[in-house]
Short mmCIF file of C-alpha atoms in Angstrom, two decimals:
data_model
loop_
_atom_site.label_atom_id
_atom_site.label_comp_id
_atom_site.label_asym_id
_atom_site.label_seq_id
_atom_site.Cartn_x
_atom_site.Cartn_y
_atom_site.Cartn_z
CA UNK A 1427 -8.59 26.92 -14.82
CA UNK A 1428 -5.65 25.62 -12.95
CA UNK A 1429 -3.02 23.14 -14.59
CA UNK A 1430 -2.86 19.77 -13.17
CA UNK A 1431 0.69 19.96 -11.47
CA UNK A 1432 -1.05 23.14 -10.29
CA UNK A 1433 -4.27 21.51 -8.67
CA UNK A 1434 -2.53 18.78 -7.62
CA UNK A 1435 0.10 21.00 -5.37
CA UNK A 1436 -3.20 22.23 -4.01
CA UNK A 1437 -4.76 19.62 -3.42
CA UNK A 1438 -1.63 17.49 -1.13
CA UNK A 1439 -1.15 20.38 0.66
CA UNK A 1440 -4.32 20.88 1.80
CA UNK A 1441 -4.62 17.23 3.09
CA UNK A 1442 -3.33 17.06 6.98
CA UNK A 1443 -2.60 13.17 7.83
CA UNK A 1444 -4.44 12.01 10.49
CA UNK A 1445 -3.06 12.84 14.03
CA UNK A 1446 -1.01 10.07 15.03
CA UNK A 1447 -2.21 10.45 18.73
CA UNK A 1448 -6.01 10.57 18.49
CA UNK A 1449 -6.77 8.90 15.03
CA UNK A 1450 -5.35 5.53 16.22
CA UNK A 1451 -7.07 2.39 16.89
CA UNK A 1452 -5.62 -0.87 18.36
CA UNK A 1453 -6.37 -4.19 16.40
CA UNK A 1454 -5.47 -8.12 16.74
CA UNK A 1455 -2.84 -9.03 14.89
CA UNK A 1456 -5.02 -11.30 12.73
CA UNK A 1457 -7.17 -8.23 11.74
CA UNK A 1458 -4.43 -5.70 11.62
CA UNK A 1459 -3.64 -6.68 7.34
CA UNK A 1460 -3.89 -4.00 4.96
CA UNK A 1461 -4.10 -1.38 8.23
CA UNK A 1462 -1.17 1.77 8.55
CA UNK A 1463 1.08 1.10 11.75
CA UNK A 1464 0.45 4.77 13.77
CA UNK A 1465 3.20 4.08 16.73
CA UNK A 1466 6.44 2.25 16.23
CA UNK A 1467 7.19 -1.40 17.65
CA UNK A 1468 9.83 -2.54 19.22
CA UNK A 1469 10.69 -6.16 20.60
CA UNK A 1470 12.11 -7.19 23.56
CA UNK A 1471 13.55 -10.32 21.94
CA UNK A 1472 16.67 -10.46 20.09
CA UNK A 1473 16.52 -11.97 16.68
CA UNK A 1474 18.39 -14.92 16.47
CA UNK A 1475 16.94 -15.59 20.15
CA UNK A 1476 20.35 -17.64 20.43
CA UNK A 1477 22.85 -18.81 17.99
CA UNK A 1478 21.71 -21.54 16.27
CA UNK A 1479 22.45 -23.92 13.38
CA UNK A 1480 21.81 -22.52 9.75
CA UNK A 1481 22.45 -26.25 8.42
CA UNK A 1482 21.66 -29.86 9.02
CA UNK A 1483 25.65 -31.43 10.08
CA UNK A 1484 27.79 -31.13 13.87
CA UNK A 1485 28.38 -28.24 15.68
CA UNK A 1486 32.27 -28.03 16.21
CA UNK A 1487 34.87 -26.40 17.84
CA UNK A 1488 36.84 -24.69 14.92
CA UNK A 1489 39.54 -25.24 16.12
CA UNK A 1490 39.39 -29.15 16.19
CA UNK A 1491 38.49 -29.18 12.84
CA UNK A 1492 40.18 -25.90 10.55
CA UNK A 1493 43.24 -28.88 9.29
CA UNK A 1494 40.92 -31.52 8.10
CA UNK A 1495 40.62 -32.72 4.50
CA UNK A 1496 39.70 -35.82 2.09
CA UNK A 1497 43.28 -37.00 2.31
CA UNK A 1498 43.54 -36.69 6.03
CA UNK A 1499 39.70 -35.79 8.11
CA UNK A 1500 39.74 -35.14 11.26
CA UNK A 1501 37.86 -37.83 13.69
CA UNK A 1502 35.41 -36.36 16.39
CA UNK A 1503 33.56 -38.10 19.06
CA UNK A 1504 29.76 -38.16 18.29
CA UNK A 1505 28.76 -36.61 22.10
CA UNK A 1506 25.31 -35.60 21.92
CA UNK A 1507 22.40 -34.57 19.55
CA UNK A 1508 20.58 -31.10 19.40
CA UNK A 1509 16.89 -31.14 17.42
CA UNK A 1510 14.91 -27.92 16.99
CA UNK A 1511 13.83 -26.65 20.04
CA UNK A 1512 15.56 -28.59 22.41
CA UNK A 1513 18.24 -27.36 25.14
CA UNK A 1514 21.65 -28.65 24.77
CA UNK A 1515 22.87 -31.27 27.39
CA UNK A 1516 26.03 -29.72 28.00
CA UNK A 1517 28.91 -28.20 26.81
CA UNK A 1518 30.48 -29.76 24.07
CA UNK A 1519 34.59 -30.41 24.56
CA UNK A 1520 37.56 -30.15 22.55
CA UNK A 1521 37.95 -33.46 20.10
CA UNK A 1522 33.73 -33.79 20.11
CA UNK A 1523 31.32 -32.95 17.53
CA UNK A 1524 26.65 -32.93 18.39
CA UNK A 1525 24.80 -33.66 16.11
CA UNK A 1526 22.77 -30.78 15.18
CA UNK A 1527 19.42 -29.61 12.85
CA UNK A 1528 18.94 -26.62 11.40
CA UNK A 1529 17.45 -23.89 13.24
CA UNK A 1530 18.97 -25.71 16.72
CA UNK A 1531 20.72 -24.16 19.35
CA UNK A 1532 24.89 -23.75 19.03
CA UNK A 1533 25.95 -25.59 22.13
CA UNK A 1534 28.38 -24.14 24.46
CA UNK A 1535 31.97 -24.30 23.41
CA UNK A 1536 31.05 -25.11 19.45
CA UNK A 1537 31.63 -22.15 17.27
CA UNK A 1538 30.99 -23.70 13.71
CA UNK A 1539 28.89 -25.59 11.71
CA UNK A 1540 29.86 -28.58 9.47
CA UNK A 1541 27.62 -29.52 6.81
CA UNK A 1542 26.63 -33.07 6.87
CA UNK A 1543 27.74 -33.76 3.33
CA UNK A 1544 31.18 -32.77 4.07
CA UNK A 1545 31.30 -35.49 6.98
CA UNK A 1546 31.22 -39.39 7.31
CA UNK A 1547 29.92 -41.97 9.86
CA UNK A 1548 32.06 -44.49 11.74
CA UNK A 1549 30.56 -45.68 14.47
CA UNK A 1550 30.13 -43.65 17.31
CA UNK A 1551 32.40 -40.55 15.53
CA UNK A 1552 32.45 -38.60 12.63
CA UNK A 1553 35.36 -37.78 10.06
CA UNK A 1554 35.47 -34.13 9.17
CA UNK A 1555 36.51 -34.87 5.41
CA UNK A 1556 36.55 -30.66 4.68
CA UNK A 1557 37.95 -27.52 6.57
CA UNK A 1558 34.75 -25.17 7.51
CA UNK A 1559 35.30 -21.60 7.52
CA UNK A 1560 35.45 -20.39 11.08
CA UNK A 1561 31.69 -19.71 12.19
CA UNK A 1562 30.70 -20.97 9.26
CA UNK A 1563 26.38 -21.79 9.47
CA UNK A 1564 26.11 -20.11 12.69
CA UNK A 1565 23.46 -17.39 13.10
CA UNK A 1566 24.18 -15.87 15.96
CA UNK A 1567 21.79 -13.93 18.63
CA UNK A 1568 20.64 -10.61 18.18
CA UNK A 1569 22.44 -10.24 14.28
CA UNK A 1570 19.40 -9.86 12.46
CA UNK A 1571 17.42 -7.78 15.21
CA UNK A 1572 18.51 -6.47 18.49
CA UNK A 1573 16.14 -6.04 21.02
CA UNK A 1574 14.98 -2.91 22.16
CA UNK A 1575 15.18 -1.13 18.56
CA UNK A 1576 12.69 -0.11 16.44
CA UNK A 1577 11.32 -3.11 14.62
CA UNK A 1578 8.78 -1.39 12.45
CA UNK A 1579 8.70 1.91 11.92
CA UNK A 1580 4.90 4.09 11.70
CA UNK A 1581 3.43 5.28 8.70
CA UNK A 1582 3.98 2.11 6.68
CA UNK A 1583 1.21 -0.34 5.22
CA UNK A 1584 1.24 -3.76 7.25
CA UNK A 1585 1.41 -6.65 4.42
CA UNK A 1586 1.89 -10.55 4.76
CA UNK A 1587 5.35 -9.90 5.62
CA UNK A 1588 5.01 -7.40 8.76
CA UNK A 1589 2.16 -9.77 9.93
CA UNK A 1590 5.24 -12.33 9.84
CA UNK A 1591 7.64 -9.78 12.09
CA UNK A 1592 4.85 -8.87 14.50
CA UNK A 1593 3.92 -12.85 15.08
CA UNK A 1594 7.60 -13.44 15.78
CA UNK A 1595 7.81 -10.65 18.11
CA UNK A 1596 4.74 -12.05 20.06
CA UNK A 1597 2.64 -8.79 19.43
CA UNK A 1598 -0.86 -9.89 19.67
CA UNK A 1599 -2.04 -6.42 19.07
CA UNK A 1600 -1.13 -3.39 17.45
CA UNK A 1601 -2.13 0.03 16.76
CA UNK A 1602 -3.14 1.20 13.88
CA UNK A 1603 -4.25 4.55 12.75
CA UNK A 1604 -8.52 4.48 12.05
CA UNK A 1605 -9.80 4.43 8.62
CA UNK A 1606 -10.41 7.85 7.40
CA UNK A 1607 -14.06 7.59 6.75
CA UNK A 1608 -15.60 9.38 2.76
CA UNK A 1609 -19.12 10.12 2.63
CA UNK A 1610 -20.18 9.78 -1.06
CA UNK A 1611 -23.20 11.13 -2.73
CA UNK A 1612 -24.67 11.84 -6.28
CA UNK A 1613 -26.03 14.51 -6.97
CA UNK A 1614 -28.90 14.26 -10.23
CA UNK A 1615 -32.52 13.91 -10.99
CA UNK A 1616 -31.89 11.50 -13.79
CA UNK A 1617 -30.19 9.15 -11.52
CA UNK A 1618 -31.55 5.92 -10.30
CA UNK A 1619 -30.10 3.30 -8.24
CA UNK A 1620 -29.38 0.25 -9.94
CA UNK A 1621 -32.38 -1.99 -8.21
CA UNK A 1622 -34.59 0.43 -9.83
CA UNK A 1623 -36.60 0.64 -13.38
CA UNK A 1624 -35.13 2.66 -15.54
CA UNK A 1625 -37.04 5.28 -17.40
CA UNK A 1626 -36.75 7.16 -20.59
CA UNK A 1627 -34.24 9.64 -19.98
CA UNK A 1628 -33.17 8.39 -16.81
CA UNK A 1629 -29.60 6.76 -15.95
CA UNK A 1630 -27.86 4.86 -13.26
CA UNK A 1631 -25.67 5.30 -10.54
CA UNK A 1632 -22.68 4.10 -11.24
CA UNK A 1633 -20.35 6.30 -9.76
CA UNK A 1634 -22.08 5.83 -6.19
CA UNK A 1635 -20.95 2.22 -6.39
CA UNK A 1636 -17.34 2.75 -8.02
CA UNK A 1637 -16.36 5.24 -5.52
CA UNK A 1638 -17.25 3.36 -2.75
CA UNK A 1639 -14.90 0.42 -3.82
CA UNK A 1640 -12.21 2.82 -4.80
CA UNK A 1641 -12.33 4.14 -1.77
CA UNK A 1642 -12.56 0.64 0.66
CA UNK A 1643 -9.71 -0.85 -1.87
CA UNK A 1644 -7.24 2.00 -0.88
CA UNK A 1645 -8.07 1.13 3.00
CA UNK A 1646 -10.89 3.95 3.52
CA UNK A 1647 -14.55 3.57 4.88
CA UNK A 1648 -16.93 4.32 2.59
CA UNK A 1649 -20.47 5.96 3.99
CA UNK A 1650 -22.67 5.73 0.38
CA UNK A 1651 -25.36 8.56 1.45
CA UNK A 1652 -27.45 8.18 -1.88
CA UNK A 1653 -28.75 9.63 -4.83
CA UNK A 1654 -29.36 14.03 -3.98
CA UNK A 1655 -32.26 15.26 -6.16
CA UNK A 1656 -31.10 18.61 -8.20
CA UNK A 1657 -32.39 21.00 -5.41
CA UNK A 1658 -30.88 23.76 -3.59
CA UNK A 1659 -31.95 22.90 -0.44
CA UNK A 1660 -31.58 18.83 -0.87
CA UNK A 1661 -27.91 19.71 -1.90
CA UNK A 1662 -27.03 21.87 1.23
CA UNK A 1663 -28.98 19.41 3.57
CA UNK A 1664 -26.71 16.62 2.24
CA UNK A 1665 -23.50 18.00 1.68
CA UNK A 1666 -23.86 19.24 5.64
CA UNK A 1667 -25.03 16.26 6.82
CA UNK A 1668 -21.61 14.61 4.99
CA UNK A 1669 -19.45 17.25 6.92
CA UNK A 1670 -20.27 16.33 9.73
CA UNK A 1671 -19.49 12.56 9.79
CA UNK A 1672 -16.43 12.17 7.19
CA UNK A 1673 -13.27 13.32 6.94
CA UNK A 1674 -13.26 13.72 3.11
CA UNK A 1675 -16.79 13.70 1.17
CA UNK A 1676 -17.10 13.05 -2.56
CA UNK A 1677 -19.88 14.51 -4.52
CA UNK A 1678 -20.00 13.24 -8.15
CA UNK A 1679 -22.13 16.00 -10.23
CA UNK A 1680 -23.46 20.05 -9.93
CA UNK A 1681 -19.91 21.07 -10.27
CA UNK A 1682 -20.37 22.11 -14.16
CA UNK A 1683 -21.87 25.58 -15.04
CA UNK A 1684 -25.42 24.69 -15.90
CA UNK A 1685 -28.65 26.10 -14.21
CA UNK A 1686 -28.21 23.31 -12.13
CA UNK A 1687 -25.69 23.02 -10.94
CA UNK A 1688 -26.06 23.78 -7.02
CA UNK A 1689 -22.46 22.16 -5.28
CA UNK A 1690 -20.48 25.66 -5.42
CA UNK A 1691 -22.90 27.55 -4.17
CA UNK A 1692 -24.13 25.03 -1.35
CA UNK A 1693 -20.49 25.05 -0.32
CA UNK A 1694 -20.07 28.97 -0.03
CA UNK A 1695 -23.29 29.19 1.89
CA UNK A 1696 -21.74 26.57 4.79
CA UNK A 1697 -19.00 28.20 4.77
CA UNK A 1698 -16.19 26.32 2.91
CA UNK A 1699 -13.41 27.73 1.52
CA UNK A 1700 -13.18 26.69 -2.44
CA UNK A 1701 -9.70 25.97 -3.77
CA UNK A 1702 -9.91 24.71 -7.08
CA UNK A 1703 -13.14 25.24 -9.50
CA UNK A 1704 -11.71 23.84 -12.55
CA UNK A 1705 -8.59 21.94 -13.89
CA UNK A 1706 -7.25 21.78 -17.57
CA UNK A 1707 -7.74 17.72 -17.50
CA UNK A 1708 -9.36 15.54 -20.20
CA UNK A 1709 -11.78 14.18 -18.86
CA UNK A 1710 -12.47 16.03 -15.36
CA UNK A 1711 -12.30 19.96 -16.28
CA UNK A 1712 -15.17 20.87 -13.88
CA UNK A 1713 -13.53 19.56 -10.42
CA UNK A 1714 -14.14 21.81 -6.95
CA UNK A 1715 -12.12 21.20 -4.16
CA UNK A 1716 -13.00 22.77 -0.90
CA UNK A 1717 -11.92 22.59 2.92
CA UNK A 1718 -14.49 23.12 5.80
CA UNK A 1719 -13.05 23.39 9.69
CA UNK A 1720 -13.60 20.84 11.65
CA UNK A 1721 -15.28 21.74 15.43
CA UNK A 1722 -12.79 21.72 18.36
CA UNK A 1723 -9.87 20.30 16.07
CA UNK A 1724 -7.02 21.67 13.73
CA UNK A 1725 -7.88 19.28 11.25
CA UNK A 1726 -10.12 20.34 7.89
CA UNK A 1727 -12.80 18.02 6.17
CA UNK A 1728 -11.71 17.82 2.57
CA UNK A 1729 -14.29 18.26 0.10
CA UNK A 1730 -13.76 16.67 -3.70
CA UNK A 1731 -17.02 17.61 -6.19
CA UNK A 1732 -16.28 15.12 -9.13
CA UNK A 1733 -17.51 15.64 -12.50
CA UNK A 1734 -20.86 13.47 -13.04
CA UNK A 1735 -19.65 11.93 -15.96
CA UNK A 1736 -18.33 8.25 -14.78
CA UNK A 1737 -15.01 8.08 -16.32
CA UNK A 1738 -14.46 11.79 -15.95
CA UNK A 1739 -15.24 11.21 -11.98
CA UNK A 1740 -13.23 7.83 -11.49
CA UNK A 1741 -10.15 9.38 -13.57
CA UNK A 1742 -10.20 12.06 -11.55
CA UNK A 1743 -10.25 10.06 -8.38
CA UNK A 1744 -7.23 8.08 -9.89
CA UNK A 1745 -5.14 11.51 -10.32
CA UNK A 1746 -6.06 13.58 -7.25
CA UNK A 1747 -8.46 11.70 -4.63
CA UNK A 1748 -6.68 8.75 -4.14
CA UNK A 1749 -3.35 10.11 -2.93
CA UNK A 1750 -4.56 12.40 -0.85
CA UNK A 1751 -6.69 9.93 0.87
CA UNK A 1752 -3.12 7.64 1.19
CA UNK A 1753 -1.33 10.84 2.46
CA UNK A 1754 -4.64 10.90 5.11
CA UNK A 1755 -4.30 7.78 5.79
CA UNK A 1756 -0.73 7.98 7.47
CA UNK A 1757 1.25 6.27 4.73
CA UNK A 1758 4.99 8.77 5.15
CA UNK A 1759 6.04 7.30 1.55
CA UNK A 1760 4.97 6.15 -1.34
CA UNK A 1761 1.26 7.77 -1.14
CA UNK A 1762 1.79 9.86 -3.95
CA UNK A 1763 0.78 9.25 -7.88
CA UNK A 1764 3.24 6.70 -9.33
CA UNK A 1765 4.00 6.97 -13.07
CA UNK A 1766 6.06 4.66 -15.59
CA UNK A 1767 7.12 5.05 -18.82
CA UNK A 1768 5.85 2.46 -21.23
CA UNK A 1769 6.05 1.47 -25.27
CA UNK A 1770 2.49 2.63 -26.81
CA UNK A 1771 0.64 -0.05 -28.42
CA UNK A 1772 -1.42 2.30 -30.07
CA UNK A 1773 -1.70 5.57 -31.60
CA UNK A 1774 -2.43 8.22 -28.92
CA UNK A 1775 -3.92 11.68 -29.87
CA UNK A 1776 -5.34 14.34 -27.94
CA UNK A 1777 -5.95 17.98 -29.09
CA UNK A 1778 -3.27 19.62 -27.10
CA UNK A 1779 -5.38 21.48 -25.40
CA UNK A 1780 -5.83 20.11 -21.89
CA UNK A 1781 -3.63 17.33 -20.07
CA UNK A 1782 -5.32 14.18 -21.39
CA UNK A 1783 -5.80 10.90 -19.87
CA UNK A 1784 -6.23 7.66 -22.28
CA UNK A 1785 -7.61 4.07 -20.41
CA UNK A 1786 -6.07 0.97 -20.60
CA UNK A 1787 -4.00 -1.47 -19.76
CA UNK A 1788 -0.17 -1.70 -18.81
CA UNK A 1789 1.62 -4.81 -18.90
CA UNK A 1790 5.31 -5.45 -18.22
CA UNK A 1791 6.46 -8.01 -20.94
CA UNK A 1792 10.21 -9.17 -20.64
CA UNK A 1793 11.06 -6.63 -17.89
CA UNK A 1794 9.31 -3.53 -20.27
CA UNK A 1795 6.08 -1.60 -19.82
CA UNK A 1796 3.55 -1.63 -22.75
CA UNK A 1797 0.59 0.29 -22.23
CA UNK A 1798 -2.18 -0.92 -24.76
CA UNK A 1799 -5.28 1.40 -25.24
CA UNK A 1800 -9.25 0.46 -24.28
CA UNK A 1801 -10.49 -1.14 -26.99
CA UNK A 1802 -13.91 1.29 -28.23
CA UNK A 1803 -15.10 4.01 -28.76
CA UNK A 1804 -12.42 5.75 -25.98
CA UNK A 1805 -14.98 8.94 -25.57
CA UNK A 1806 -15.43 9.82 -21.67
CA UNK A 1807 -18.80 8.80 -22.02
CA UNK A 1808 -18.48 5.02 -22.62
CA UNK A 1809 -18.02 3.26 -18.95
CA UNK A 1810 -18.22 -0.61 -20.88
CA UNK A 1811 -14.63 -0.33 -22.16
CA UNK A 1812 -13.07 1.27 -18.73
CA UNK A 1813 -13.32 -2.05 -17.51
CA UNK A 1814 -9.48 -4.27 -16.41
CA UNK A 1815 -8.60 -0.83 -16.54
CA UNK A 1816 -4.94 -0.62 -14.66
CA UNK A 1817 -3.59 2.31 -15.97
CA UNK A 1818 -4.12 5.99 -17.89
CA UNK A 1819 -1.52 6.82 -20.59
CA UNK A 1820 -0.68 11.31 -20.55
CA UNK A 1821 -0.72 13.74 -23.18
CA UNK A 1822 0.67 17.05 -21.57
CA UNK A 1823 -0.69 20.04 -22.87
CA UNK A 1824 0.66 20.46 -26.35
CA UNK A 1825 1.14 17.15 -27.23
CA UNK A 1826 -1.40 15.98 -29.29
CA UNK A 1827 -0.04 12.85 -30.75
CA UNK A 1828 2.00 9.78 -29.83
CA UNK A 1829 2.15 6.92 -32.45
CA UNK A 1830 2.48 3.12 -31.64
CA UNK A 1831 5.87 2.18 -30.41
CA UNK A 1832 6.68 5.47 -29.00
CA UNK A 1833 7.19 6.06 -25.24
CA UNK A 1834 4.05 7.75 -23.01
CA UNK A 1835 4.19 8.36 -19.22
CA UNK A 1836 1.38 6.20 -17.80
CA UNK A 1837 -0.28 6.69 -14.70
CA UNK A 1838 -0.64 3.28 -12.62
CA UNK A 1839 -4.20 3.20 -10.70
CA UNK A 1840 -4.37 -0.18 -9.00
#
């Protein structure tokens, strides 16, 4: 049984980010949120695209105006007026000030920017009544963004903000690396889907349904391939059928020791190579990770058999499945697990024996985490109270208590 730094070594070095060639995809802009940027963009605009005003007042020549004060301003002839988006008539001359509006363009010969609160009308010219600083409210071209240089770099998520960037850059399109696609499937003959009657004995699939929205909320496809009846040959037929069309498959169940229990066989008989069996985690001990080749390519299809047991199978998606499928993705940073450290709420135990993970919720009150424990029975078996979880508090091995107020590494899921 491997330790959980251990596995999870394993695990991220296994995973081989999609090929940043021939995993790409182009999208419109409009569709391209939430996507990973696969080539770098460049513009060929400069940012400014000309020096313009940063303020509402008169563009100047600094020159005419760097003596001026209350006691004695310095008069300017009132030449012309620049709005937003409009050309300047002409050069502006020594002794004149235009009228200009934020975001306008600097007019040749000004060189500063006078706020209109530090000016006053009469008639047809303006009194300067304060010295600017020289180039004072003048962005000029090209000093946020130069043309021709990288804009956006690949590997990063594409949020509100780089929709904003690519707009102004007048890309229309961009490409994207594909979403790596996860077959899921449950393995059980006491599952039932959740449209069906439930019998004595008999219980539903949840983990079907939470894996597939764990896996489309992290920017994955899910391919849900059903409920797998407890039989050799129904287990091989599916797990090869899922090989063939994903990139990553996710089993949930048959990974435990009992008579049946068919995934690690199934997966030596097709020929993957098994990396992990079992990991000292509480809950999600019985974990397999394997690796099959992939036809004609260097890349591997990544196989994850989750523990059956719901919170044992979506904690250990939290701690090992959903980085790797960020580091598949094509994120270069911040794909890996983040943890915080946070004031306990509760009293924390665990026996010491395995790393254990504790459900909750983490809050940051007055610029502090708190981490407040699942209200409940908090056995791996109860799914109700796993619910608005957003984070999983850690014992390491060893530890087997933490009492309220004290400090606990928590593991942030969402």
């Amino acid at each position: 049984m491997l330790q959980v730094s251990d596995a999870e070594a394993i695990i991220f070095n296994l995973v081989q980010p999609l090929d940043q060639k021939w995993d790409r995809e182009v999208v419109t802009l409009l569709t391209a949120i939430d996507r990973i940027l696969a080539i770098p963009v460049t513009s060929e605009l400069d940012f400014p695209h000309w020096d313009n005003s940063a303020m509402d007042g008169y563009a100047v020549r600094y020159d005419d105006v760097k003596g001026a004060n209350k006691e004695q301003p310095t008069a300017l002839e009132i030449a012309f007026e620049i709005p937003a988006g409009v050309k300047p008539l002409r050069p502006l001359k020594s002794g004149q000030a235009a009228r200009i509006f934020t975001g306008a363009v600097m007019p040749e010969g000004a060189d500063t920017v006078v706020m209109q609160e530090q000016t006053q009308i009469e008639g047809d010219r303006v009194l300067i009544l304060e010295a600017p600083k020289n180039q004072e409210f003048v962005r000029h071209r090209a000093s946020f963004y130069q043309a021709g240089e990288q804009l956006l770099p690949p590997g990063i998520t594409i949020n509100p903000a780089e929709i904003a960037v690519l707009a102004a850059a007048q890309c229309r399109e961009v490409t994207v690396y594909r979403r790596p696609r996860v077959a899921i499937l449950s393995t059980g003959n006491e599952l039932v889907a959740p449209d069906e009657l439930l019998h004595m004995g008999q219980i539903v699939d949840s983990n079907q349904y939470a894996l597939a929205a764990l896996v489309a909320q992290i920017g994955s496809e899910p391919v849900p391939m059903g409920i797998v009846r407890d039989r050799p040959e129904y287990v091989k037929k599916a797990i090869s059928q899922a090989i063939s069309i994903a990139d990553v498959v996710l089993s949930s169940g048959g990974v435990s020791v009992g008579d049946y229990d068919y995934i690690d066989k199934n997966l030596e008989q097709l020929g993957a190579t098994i990396h992990i069996r079992a990991v000292g985690i509480k809950p999600g001990k019985p974990l397999t990770v394997a690796t099959f080749p992939k036809p004609k390519t260097k890349q591997r299809v990544l196989y994850f058999g989750l523990p059956g047991n719901p919170v044992s199978a979506l904690v250990t998606f939290w701690r090992f499945v959903q980085p790797a499928l960020r580091k598949l993705s094509g994120l270069t940073h911040n794909w890996q697990p983040k943890f915080v450290l946070a004031r306990s709420c509760n009293d924390l135990t665990s026996d010491g024996k395995r790393e254990s993970y504790m459900w909750g919720q983490l809050h940051l009150v007055n610029g502090k985490y708190e981490f407040l424990l699942a209200k409940g029975n908090s056995s791996s078996g109860n799914l109700i109270n796993l619910a608005q979880t957003n984070g999983l508090a850690v014992l390491p091995i060893g530890q087997t208590h933490v009492s309220a107020g004290e400090q606990v590494q928590v593991l942030q899921i969402n």
